[in-house]
Coordinates of C-alpha atoms in Angstrom, one line a residue:
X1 CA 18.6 14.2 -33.2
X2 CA 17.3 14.0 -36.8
X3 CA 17.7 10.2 -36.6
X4 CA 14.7 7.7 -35.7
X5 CA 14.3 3.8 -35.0
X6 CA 11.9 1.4 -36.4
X7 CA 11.7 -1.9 -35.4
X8 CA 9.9 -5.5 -34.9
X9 CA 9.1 -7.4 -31.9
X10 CA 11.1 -10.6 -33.4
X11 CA 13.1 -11.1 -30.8
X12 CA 10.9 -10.1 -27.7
X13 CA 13.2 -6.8 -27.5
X14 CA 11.5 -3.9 -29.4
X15 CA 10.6 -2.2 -26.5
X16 CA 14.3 -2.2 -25.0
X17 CA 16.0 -1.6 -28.2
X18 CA 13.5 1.9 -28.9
X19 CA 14.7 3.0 -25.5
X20 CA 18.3 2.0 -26.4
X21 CA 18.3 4.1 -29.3
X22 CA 16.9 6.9 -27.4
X23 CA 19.7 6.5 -24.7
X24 CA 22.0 6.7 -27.8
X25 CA 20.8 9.7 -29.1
X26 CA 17.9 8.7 -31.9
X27 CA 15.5 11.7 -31.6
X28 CA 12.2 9.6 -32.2
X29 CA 11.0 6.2 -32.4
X30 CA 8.3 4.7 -34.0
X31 CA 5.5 3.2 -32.3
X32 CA 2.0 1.7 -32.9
X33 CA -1.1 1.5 -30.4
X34 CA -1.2 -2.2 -28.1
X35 CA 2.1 -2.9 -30.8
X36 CA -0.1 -3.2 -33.3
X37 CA 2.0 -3.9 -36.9
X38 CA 3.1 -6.3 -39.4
X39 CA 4.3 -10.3 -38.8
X40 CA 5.2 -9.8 -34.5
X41 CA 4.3 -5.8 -34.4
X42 CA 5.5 -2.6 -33.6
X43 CA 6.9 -0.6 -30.5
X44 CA 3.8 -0.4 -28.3
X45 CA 3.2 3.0 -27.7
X46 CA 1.6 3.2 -24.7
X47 CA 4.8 1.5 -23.0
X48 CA 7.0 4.5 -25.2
X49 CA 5.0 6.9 -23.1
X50 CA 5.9 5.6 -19.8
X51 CA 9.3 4.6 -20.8
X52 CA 10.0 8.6 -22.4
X53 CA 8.4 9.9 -19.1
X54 CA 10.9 7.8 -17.2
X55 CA 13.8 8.5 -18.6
X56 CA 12.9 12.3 -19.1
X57 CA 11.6 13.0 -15.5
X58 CA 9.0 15.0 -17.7
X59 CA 5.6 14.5 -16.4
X60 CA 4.5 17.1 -18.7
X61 CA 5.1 15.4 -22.3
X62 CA 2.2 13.1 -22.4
X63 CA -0.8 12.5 -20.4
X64 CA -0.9 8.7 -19.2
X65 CA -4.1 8.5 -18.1
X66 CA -5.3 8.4 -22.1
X67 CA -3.8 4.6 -22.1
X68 CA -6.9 3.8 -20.5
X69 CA -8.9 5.7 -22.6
X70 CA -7.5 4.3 -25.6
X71 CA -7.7 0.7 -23.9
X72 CA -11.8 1.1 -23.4
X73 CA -11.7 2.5 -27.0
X74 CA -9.7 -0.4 -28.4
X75 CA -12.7 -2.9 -26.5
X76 CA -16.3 -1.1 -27.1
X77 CA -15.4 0.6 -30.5
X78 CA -13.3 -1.6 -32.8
X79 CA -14.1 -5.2 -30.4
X80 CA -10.7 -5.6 -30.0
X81 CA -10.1 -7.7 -27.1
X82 CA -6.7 -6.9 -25.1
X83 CA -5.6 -9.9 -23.0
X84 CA -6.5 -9.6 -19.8
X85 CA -2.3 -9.3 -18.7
X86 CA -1.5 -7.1 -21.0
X87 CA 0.8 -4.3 -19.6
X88 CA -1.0 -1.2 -18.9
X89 CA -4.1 -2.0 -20.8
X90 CA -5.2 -5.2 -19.7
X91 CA -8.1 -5.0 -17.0
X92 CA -5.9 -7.3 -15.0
X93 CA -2.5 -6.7 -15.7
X94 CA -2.2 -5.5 -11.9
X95 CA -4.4 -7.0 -10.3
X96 CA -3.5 -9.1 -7.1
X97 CA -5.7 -12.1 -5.8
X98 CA -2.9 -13.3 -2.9
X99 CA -4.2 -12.1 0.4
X100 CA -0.7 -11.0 1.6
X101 CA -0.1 -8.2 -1.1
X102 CA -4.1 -7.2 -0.5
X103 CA -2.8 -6.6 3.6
X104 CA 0.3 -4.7 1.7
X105 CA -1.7 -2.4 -0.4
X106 CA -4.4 -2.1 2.8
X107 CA -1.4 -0.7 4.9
X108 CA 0.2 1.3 2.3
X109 CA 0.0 0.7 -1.7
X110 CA 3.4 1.0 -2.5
X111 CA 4.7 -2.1 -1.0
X112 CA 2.6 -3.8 -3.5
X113 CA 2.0 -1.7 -6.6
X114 CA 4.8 -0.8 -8.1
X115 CA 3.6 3.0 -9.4
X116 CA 0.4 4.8 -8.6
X117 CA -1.7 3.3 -11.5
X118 CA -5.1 5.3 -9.6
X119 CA -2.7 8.9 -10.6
X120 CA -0.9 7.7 -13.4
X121 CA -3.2 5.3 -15.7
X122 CA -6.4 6.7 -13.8
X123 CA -7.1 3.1 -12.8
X124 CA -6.9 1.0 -9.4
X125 CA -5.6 -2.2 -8.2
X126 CA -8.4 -4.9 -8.8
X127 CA -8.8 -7.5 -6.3
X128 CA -9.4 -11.1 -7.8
X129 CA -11.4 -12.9 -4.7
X130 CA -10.3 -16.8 -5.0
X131 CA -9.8 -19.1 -2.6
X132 CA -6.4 -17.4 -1.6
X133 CA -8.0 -13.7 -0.9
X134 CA -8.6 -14.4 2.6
X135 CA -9.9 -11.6 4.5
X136 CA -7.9 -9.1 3.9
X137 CA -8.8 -9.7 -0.1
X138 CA -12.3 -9.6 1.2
X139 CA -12.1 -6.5 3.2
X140 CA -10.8 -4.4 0.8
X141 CA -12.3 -5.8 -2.4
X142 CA -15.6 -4.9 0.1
X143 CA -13.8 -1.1 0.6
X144 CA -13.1 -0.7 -3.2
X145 CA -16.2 -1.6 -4.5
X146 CA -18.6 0.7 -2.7
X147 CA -16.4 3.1 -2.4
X148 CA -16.3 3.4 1.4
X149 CA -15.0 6.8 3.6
X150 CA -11.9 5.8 5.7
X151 CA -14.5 5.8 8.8
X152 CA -16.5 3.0 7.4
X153 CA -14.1 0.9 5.9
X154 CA -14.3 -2.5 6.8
X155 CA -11.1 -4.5 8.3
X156 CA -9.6 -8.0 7.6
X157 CA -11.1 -8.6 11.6
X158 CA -14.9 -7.5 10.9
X159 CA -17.0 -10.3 10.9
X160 CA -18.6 -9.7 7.5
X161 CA -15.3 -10.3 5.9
X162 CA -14.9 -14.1 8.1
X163 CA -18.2 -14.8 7.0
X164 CA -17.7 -14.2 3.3
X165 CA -14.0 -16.1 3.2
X166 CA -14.5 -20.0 2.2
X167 CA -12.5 -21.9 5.3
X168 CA -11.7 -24.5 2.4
X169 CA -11.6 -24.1 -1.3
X170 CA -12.0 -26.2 -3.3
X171 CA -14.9 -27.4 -1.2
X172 CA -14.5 -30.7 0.1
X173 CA -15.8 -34.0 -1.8
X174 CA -17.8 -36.3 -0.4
X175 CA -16.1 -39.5 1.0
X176 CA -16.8 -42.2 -1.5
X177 CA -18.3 -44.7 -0.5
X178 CA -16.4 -48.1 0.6
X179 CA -17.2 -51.2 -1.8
X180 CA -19.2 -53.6 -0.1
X181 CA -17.5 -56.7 1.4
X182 CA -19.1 -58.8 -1.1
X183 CA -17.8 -56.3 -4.0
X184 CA -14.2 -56.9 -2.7
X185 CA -14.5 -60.9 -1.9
X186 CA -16.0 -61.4 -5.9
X187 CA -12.9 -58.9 -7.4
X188 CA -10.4 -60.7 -4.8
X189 CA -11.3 -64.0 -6.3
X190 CA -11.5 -62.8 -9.9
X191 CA -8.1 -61.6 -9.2
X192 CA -7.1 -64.8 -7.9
X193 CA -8.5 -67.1 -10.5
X194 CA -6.8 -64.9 -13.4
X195 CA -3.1 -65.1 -11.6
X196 CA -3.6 -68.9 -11.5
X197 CA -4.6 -69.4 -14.8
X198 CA -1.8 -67.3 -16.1
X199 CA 0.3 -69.1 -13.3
X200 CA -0.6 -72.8 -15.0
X201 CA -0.3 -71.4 -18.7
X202 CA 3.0 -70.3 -17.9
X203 CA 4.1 -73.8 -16.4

């Protein structure tokens, strides 16, 4: 117990090999905000939280919900931009934009999200409306951002959300427009005169 671990991402494994040495007995391990640290960086320690919380069953050893905190911190006060994907940090990192796993979280959020992240990071699912939202992306992207009662929410089958779902995407183009017969006759011949020629230099 009077042992810790300090490591390097090197190898894509400093997360796993912390926890390791927790599993084997190591009392502490070091860790650094986002992973922040020299050449590939440290433990990140907002993953450590949710990993020691995990494996302890002890919801009482750190508060979660200061990962986003930090994250907002990390953004407006030191203009440190976090990549969008970045586990538990990132604004997007679970966000959906498929229209089936916005009908999953509609009908019951754990089919899609794989913990509470509204309880547990303080944060919600955002919805990403692309061209493969469909309505149920639209309905509840609609629900989530004005914050409707149940009563009020608006379903995949309103016609609001119909209206606002692109039946195509990308739009369609514009058929271009056929060459003229002319056009083809004058690149026909062209054609034609250059595969002679070649024909009679080759003979």
């Amino acid at each position: 117990e009077c042992l810790e671990w300090h490591g390097h991402n090197d190898f894509h494994k400093v997360l796993v090999n912390g926890v390791t040495a927790w599993l084997y007995g190591c009392g502490g391990v070091n860790g650094t905000l986002m992973g922040f640290g020299e050449r590939t960086g440290n433990a990140p320690l907002e993953a450590l939280v949710i990993d020691y919380i995990s494996l302890t069953g002890n919801d009482e050893a750190a508060d979660p919900t200061v990962i986003t905190e930090i994250a907002q911190y990390f953004e407006k006060e030191l203009d440190y931009r976090i990549p969008d994907n970045y586990p538990f940090a990132g604004k997007d990192f679970n966000a959906t934009s498929a229209g089936i796993h916005v009908d999953g979280l509609a009908k019951n959020e754990e089919i899609y999200n794989i913990f509470d992240t509204t309880k547990i990071l303080n944060r919600s699912v955002p919805i990403i409306i692309n061209d493969k939202a469909g309505r149920a992306g639209v309905a509840y992207w609609i629900n989530q951002q004005f914050n409707l009662p149940p009563e009020r929410q608006v379903s995949k089958k309103h016609p609001p959300s119909a209206r606002s779902t692109p039946r195509s995407w990308p739009p369609t183009k514009k058929a271009a427009t056929p060459p003229s017969p002319t056009r083809k006759s004058r690149t026909s011949s062209a054609v034609s005169c250059r595969n002679s020629s070649t024909a009679s230099s080759t003979r």
